[in-house]
Short mmCIF file of C-alpha atoms in Angstrom, two decimals:
data_model
loop_
_atom_site.label_atom_id
_atom_site.label_comp_id
_atom_site.label_asym_id
_atom_site.label_seq_id
_atom_site.Cartn_x
_atom_site.Cartn_y
_atom_site.Cartn_z
CA MET A 1367 125.39 59.62 125.87
CA SER A 1368 126.36 56.03 126.64
CA ALA A 1369 128.66 54.20 124.24
CA PRO A 1370 126.07 51.69 122.90
CA ALA A 1371 123.88 54.59 121.74
CA ARG A 1372 126.63 55.53 119.26
CA ARG A 1373 126.36 52.31 117.29
CA ASP A 1374 125.41 53.78 113.89
CA ARG A 1375 127.48 56.96 113.92
CA ALA A 1376 130.15 55.91 111.48
CA ARG A 1377 127.70 54.37 109.00
CA ALA A 1378 125.81 57.64 108.52
CA PHE A 1379 128.77 59.98 108.59
CA VAL A 1380 129.22 62.67 105.92
CA PRO A 1381 132.51 64.65 106.03
CA ASP A 1382 130.82 67.96 105.20
CA LEU A 1383 128.94 67.75 108.52
CA ILE A 1384 132.12 68.38 110.54
CA PRO A 1385 131.89 71.94 111.92
CA GLU A 1386 134.49 74.30 110.50
CA PRO A 1387 137.42 74.73 112.91
CA LYS A 1388 137.62 78.33 114.15
CA ASP A 1389 138.44 80.14 117.38
CA LEU A 1390 135.36 80.93 119.46
CA ASP A 1391 135.26 82.48 122.92
CA ARG A 1392 132.53 80.44 124.58
CA THR A 1393 131.89 79.62 128.23
CA GLY A 1394 129.21 77.83 130.19
CA PRO A 1395 127.16 74.78 129.19
CA LEU A 1396 126.94 73.79 125.53
CA ASP A 1397 123.87 75.09 123.72
CA ALA A 1398 121.80 72.89 121.40
CA ARG A 1399 123.88 73.72 118.33
CA GLU A 1400 127.14 73.04 120.14
CA VAL A 1401 125.82 69.70 121.36
CA ARG A 1402 125.05 68.81 117.74
CA ASP A 1403 128.48 70.01 116.61
CA LEU A 1404 130.17 67.87 119.26
CA GLU A 1405 128.16 64.85 118.16
CA ARG A 1406 129.38 65.38 114.62
CA VAL A 1407 132.97 65.61 115.82
CA HIS A 1408 132.49 62.24 117.50
CA GLU A 1409 130.85 60.84 114.38
CA ALA A 1410 134.00 61.76 112.43
CA ARG A 1411 136.18 60.08 115.05
CA ASP A 1412 134.16 56.88 114.99
CA HIS A 1413 134.01 56.89 111.20
CA TYR A 1414 137.80 57.01 111.04
CA GLN A 1415 138.16 54.09 113.44
CA THR A 1416 135.53 52.05 111.58
CA ALA A 1417 137.30 52.80 108.32
CA ARG A 1418 140.44 51.30 109.87
CA TRP A 1419 138.94 47.83 110.29
CA ILE A 1420 137.27 48.08 106.88
CA ARG A 1421 140.71 48.83 105.44
CA GLY A 1422 142.09 45.81 107.32
CA LYS A 1423 139.41 43.57 105.87
CA ALA A 1424 140.14 44.86 102.36
CA LEU A 1425 143.85 44.22 102.83
CA ASP A 1426 143.13 40.73 104.20
CA ALA A 1427 140.99 39.94 101.15
CA ALA A 1428 143.68 41.11 98.73
CA LEU A 1429 146.32 38.94 100.40
CA ARG A 1430 144.36 35.78 101.12
CA ARG A 1431 142.51 35.68 97.79
CA GLY A 1432 145.74 36.26 95.85
CA LEU A 1433 144.37 39.43 94.25
CA TYR A 1434 147.73 41.12 94.71
CA ARG A 1435 149.24 39.13 91.80
CA GLY A 1436 147.75 41.52 89.21
CA GLU A 1437 146.41 40.96 85.72
CA ASP A 1438 149.66 39.43 84.50
CA GLY A 1439 149.87 37.10 87.49
CA GLN A 1440 153.48 38.08 88.18
CA ARG A 1441 153.26 40.72 90.89
CA THR A 1442 154.52 39.70 94.33
CA ARG A 1443 152.87 40.64 97.60
CA GLN A 1444 155.53 43.22 98.39
CA GLN A 1445 155.31 44.72 94.92
CA TYR A 1446 151.57 45.03 95.39
CA LEU A 1447 152.04 46.70 98.77
CA ASP A 1448 154.58 49.07 97.24
CA ASP A 1449 152.19 49.95 94.42
CA GLU A 1450 148.89 50.19 96.26
CA TRP A 1451 149.57 50.53 99.99
CA ASP A 1452 152.28 53.19 100.18
CA GLY A 1453 155.13 50.72 100.57
CA MET A 1454 153.74 48.95 103.63
CA SER A 1455 155.87 45.99 104.69
CA GLU A 1456 154.44 42.47 104.55
CA THR A 1457 154.81 42.19 108.31
CA ALA A 1458 152.74 45.33 108.89
CA ALA A 1459 150.21 44.20 106.28
CA TYR A 1460 149.62 40.83 107.90
CA ARG A 1461 149.43 42.46 111.33
CA GLU A 1462 146.73 44.85 110.14
CA ALA A 1463 144.91 42.10 108.26
CA ALA A 1464 144.85 39.94 111.39
CA ALA A 1465 143.35 42.68 113.57
CA TRP A 1466 140.19 43.63 111.69
CA PRO A 1467 137.87 40.82 112.91
CA LEU A 1468 138.44 41.80 116.54
CA ALA A 1469 138.11 45.50 115.72
CA ARG A 1470 134.74 44.84 114.10
CA GLU A 1471 133.52 42.66 116.98
CA ILE A 1472 134.45 45.29 119.56
CA SER A 1473 132.85 48.07 117.51
CA GLU A 1474 129.58 46.18 117.32
CA ALA A 1475 129.58 45.04 120.96
CA TRP A 1476 130.79 48.26 122.58
CA GLY A 1477 128.96 50.63 120.27
CA ARG A 1478 132.06 52.49 119.14
CA PRO A 1479 135.44 51.44 117.72
CA ALA A 1480 138.39 50.65 119.97
CA PRO A 1481 141.73 52.44 119.47
CA ASP A 1482 144.16 50.64 117.16
CA SER A 1483 146.63 50.12 120.01
CA HIS A 1484 143.98 48.29 122.06
CA VAL A 1485 143.04 46.01 119.18
CA GLN A 1486 146.67 45.22 118.36
CA ALA A 1487 147.37 44.41 122.01
CA LEU A 1488 144.46 41.94 122.12
CA THR A 1489 144.77 40.29 118.70
CA GLU A 1490 146.95 37.40 119.87
CA ALA A 1491 144.58 36.70 122.76
CA ALA A 1492 141.65 36.68 120.33
CA GLU A 1493 143.43 34.14 118.14
CA ALA A 1494 143.97 31.94 121.21
CA HIS A 1495 140.60 32.29 122.94
CA GLY A 1496 138.22 33.44 120.21
CA LEU A 1497 136.76 36.80 119.25
CA ALA A 1498 133.69 36.48 121.47
CA THR A 1499 135.63 35.84 124.68
CA VAL A 1500 138.13 38.66 124.20
CA THR A 1501 135.44 41.08 123.05
CA GLN A 1502 133.32 40.28 126.10
CA TRP A 1503 136.19 40.96 128.48
CA TYR A 1504 137.24 44.13 126.68
CA VAL A 1505 133.71 45.52 126.88
CA GLU A 1506 133.57 44.60 130.58
CA LEU A 1507 136.89 46.37 131.05
CA ARG A 1508 135.62 49.52 129.36
CA ARG A 1509 132.43 49.52 131.42
CA HIS A 1510 134.41 49.00 134.60
CA GLY A 1511 136.64 51.91 133.65
CA GLN A 1512 133.60 54.14 133.14
CA GLU A 1513 132.04 53.10 136.44
CA THR A 1514 135.23 53.66 138.43
CA GLY A 1515 136.45 56.74 136.58
CA ARG A 1516 139.63 55.13 135.24
CA ARG A 1517 141.03 55.30 131.72
CA VAL A 1518 141.47 52.14 129.69
CA THR A 1519 144.86 52.74 128.06
CA ALA A 1520 146.85 50.55 125.70
CA ALA A 1521 148.80 49.36 128.74
CA VAL A 1522 145.58 48.27 130.47
CA ALA A 1523 144.47 46.43 127.32
CA SER A 1524 147.88 44.74 127.23
CA ASN A 1525 147.42 43.66 130.84
CA LEU A 1526 144.11 42.03 129.87
CA ALA A 1527 145.82 40.25 126.97
CA ASP A 1528 148.62 39.03 129.25
CA HIS A 1529 146.07 37.62 131.71
CA LEU A 1530 144.12 35.81 129.00
CA LEU A 1531 147.30 34.42 127.46
CA GLY A 1532 148.77 33.47 130.82
CA GLY A 1533 146.55 30.43 131.29
CA GLU A 1534 145.08 31.80 134.51
CA GLY A 1535 141.52 30.79 133.61
CA PRO A 1536 138.58 32.67 132.12
CA LYS A 1537 137.76 34.69 135.26
CA VAL A 1538 139.42 38.11 135.15
CA ALA A 1539 139.78 40.45 138.13
CA LEU A 1540 139.45 43.85 136.49
CA ASP A 1541 140.89 46.18 139.14
CA PRO A 1542 144.47 44.78 138.99
CA LEU A 1543 144.55 45.36 135.23
CA PHE A 1544 144.70 49.12 135.86
CA THR A 1545 147.90 48.77 137.92
CA PRO A 1546 151.01 49.70 135.89
CA ARG A 1547 153.43 46.83 135.43
CA GLN A 1548 156.87 47.26 136.91
CA LEU A 1549 159.79 47.58 134.54
CA PRO A 1550 162.11 44.57 134.51
CA PRO A 1551 165.29 44.88 136.60
CA ALA A 1552 168.26 46.49 134.91
CA LYS A 1553 171.02 44.28 133.59
CA LYS A 1554 174.18 44.47 135.67
CA LYS A 1555 177.20 46.06 134.06
CA SER A 1556 180.57 44.47 134.22
CA ALA A 1557 183.10 45.95 136.63
CA ALA A 1558 185.08 47.29 133.69
CA ALA A 1559 182.06 49.04 132.26
CA ARG A 1560 181.16 50.57 135.62
CA THR A 1561 184.66 51.94 136.20
CA LYS A 1562 185.72 52.90 132.70
CA THR A 1563 185.48 56.62 133.51
CA GLY A 1564 187.81 56.26 136.50
CA GLY A 1565 185.15 55.96 139.20
CA THR A 1566 184.33 52.95 141.30
CA ALA A 1567 181.18 50.92 141.10
CA PRO A 1568 178.62 51.63 143.82
CA GLU A 1569 178.53 49.01 146.56
CA HIS A 1570 174.72 48.91 146.64
CA PRO A 1571 172.03 49.18 143.95
CA LEU A 1572 170.36 52.53 143.36
CA SER A 1573 167.25 51.67 145.35
CA HIS A 1574 169.37 51.11 148.47
CA LEU A 1575 170.89 54.57 148.26
CA ASN A 1576 167.56 56.41 148.60
CA LEU A 1577 168.30 58.34 145.42
CA ALA A 1578 165.88 59.38 142.68
CA ALA A 1579 163.60 56.61 141.40
CA LEU A 1580 160.80 56.37 138.86
CA SER A 1581 157.49 57.73 140.11
CA ALA A 1582 154.23 55.86 139.59
CA GLU A 1583 153.28 58.43 136.94
CA GLN A 1584 156.56 57.92 135.09
CA ILE A 1585 156.15 54.14 135.19
CA GLY A 1586 152.62 54.52 133.86
CA ARG A 1587 153.85 56.65 130.95
CA LEU A 1588 156.60 54.17 130.14
CA ASP A 1589 154.18 51.27 130.35
CA ALA A 1590 151.70 52.92 127.98
CA TRP A 1591 154.46 53.78 125.51
CA LEU A 1592 155.86 50.24 125.62
CA ALA A 1593 152.43 48.71 125.02
CA ALA A 1594 151.78 50.97 122.04
CA GLU A 1595 155.23 50.38 120.52
CA ALA A 1596 154.97 46.62 121.07
CA ALA A 1597 151.62 46.57 119.31
CA ALA A 1598 152.96 48.68 116.43
CA THR A 1599 156.01 46.47 115.91
CA GLY A 1600 154.30 43.15 116.54
CA ILE A 1601 156.44 42.02 119.46
CA PRO A 1602 155.38 41.07 123.02
CA PRO A 1603 155.34 43.99 125.49
CA GLU A 1604 157.86 42.15 127.68
CA ARG A 1605 160.28 41.97 124.77
CA ALA A 1606 159.81 45.69 124.09
CA ALA A 1607 160.53 46.44 127.76
CA ASP A 1608 163.67 44.31 127.68
CA LEU A 1609 164.92 46.06 124.54
CA LEU A 1610 164.30 49.48 126.05
CA VAL A 1611 166.01 48.71 129.34
CA SER A 1612 168.95 47.04 127.59
CA THR A 1613 169.41 50.05 125.32
CA LEU A 1614 169.31 52.51 128.21
CA THR A 1615 171.48 50.58 130.66
CA GLU A 1616 174.22 49.79 128.17
CA ALA A 1617 175.04 53.49 127.79
CA ASP A 1618 176.15 56.18 130.23
CA LEU A 1619 173.57 58.73 131.37
CA SER A 1620 176.06 61.46 130.51
CA LYS A 1621 175.09 61.02 126.84
CA TRP A 1622 171.72 62.65 127.60
CA VAL A 1623 172.86 65.22 130.16
CA THR A 1624 173.45 68.70 128.78
CA PRO A 1625 176.45 70.43 130.39
#
């Protein structure tokens, strides 16, 4: 079933319709009942994602309308978040509140909700270029991924955001967005740091020695993780990459090697 045909799943979802999880030894094509059960599994998934943007809208309303202050008018935003939102920080609250309009737009245009990491990656671009523009390009990206058999990951969504925020114009070439970004070059250690264990610093960088290097698959995994963590913490992916590389290159590999 195509994505737009799923438009009303979450609205009609009833939790009791989820099939009971149990081990079954089945092979071959799904029968009619299994097709229905799978549809209900997907209804539950879409309901959860839709509930996420509804939650974001509710949080946005509480903050912007000043409802957090309580009946006595004395409660602060953080006190409200501690009391009613499981101790969420104000930073996380405003990040979630800012994301719901785009999440709703994508859900309505694409026919199913987008993952939280995709929405968070694109929120800044939506603030800069408008919900309609970013939603249009995200839907085009998802369709292109379906047509070419490629997954739209959080890293791919971040690539789209980077393009839109980079001032390169409204026309987006979709194929390059699926190419993993290269990690930034490692910071050079001082001579003292390189020789503190008694050895001498290598004369050439690692790539010139034909030693082990990151594979494309490893770079892709790192890129996806960085995009997700950047979205979760509210920092640019480039900053997240710099922090990761700095943390790793300022320590000796021996810390992680088991004797």
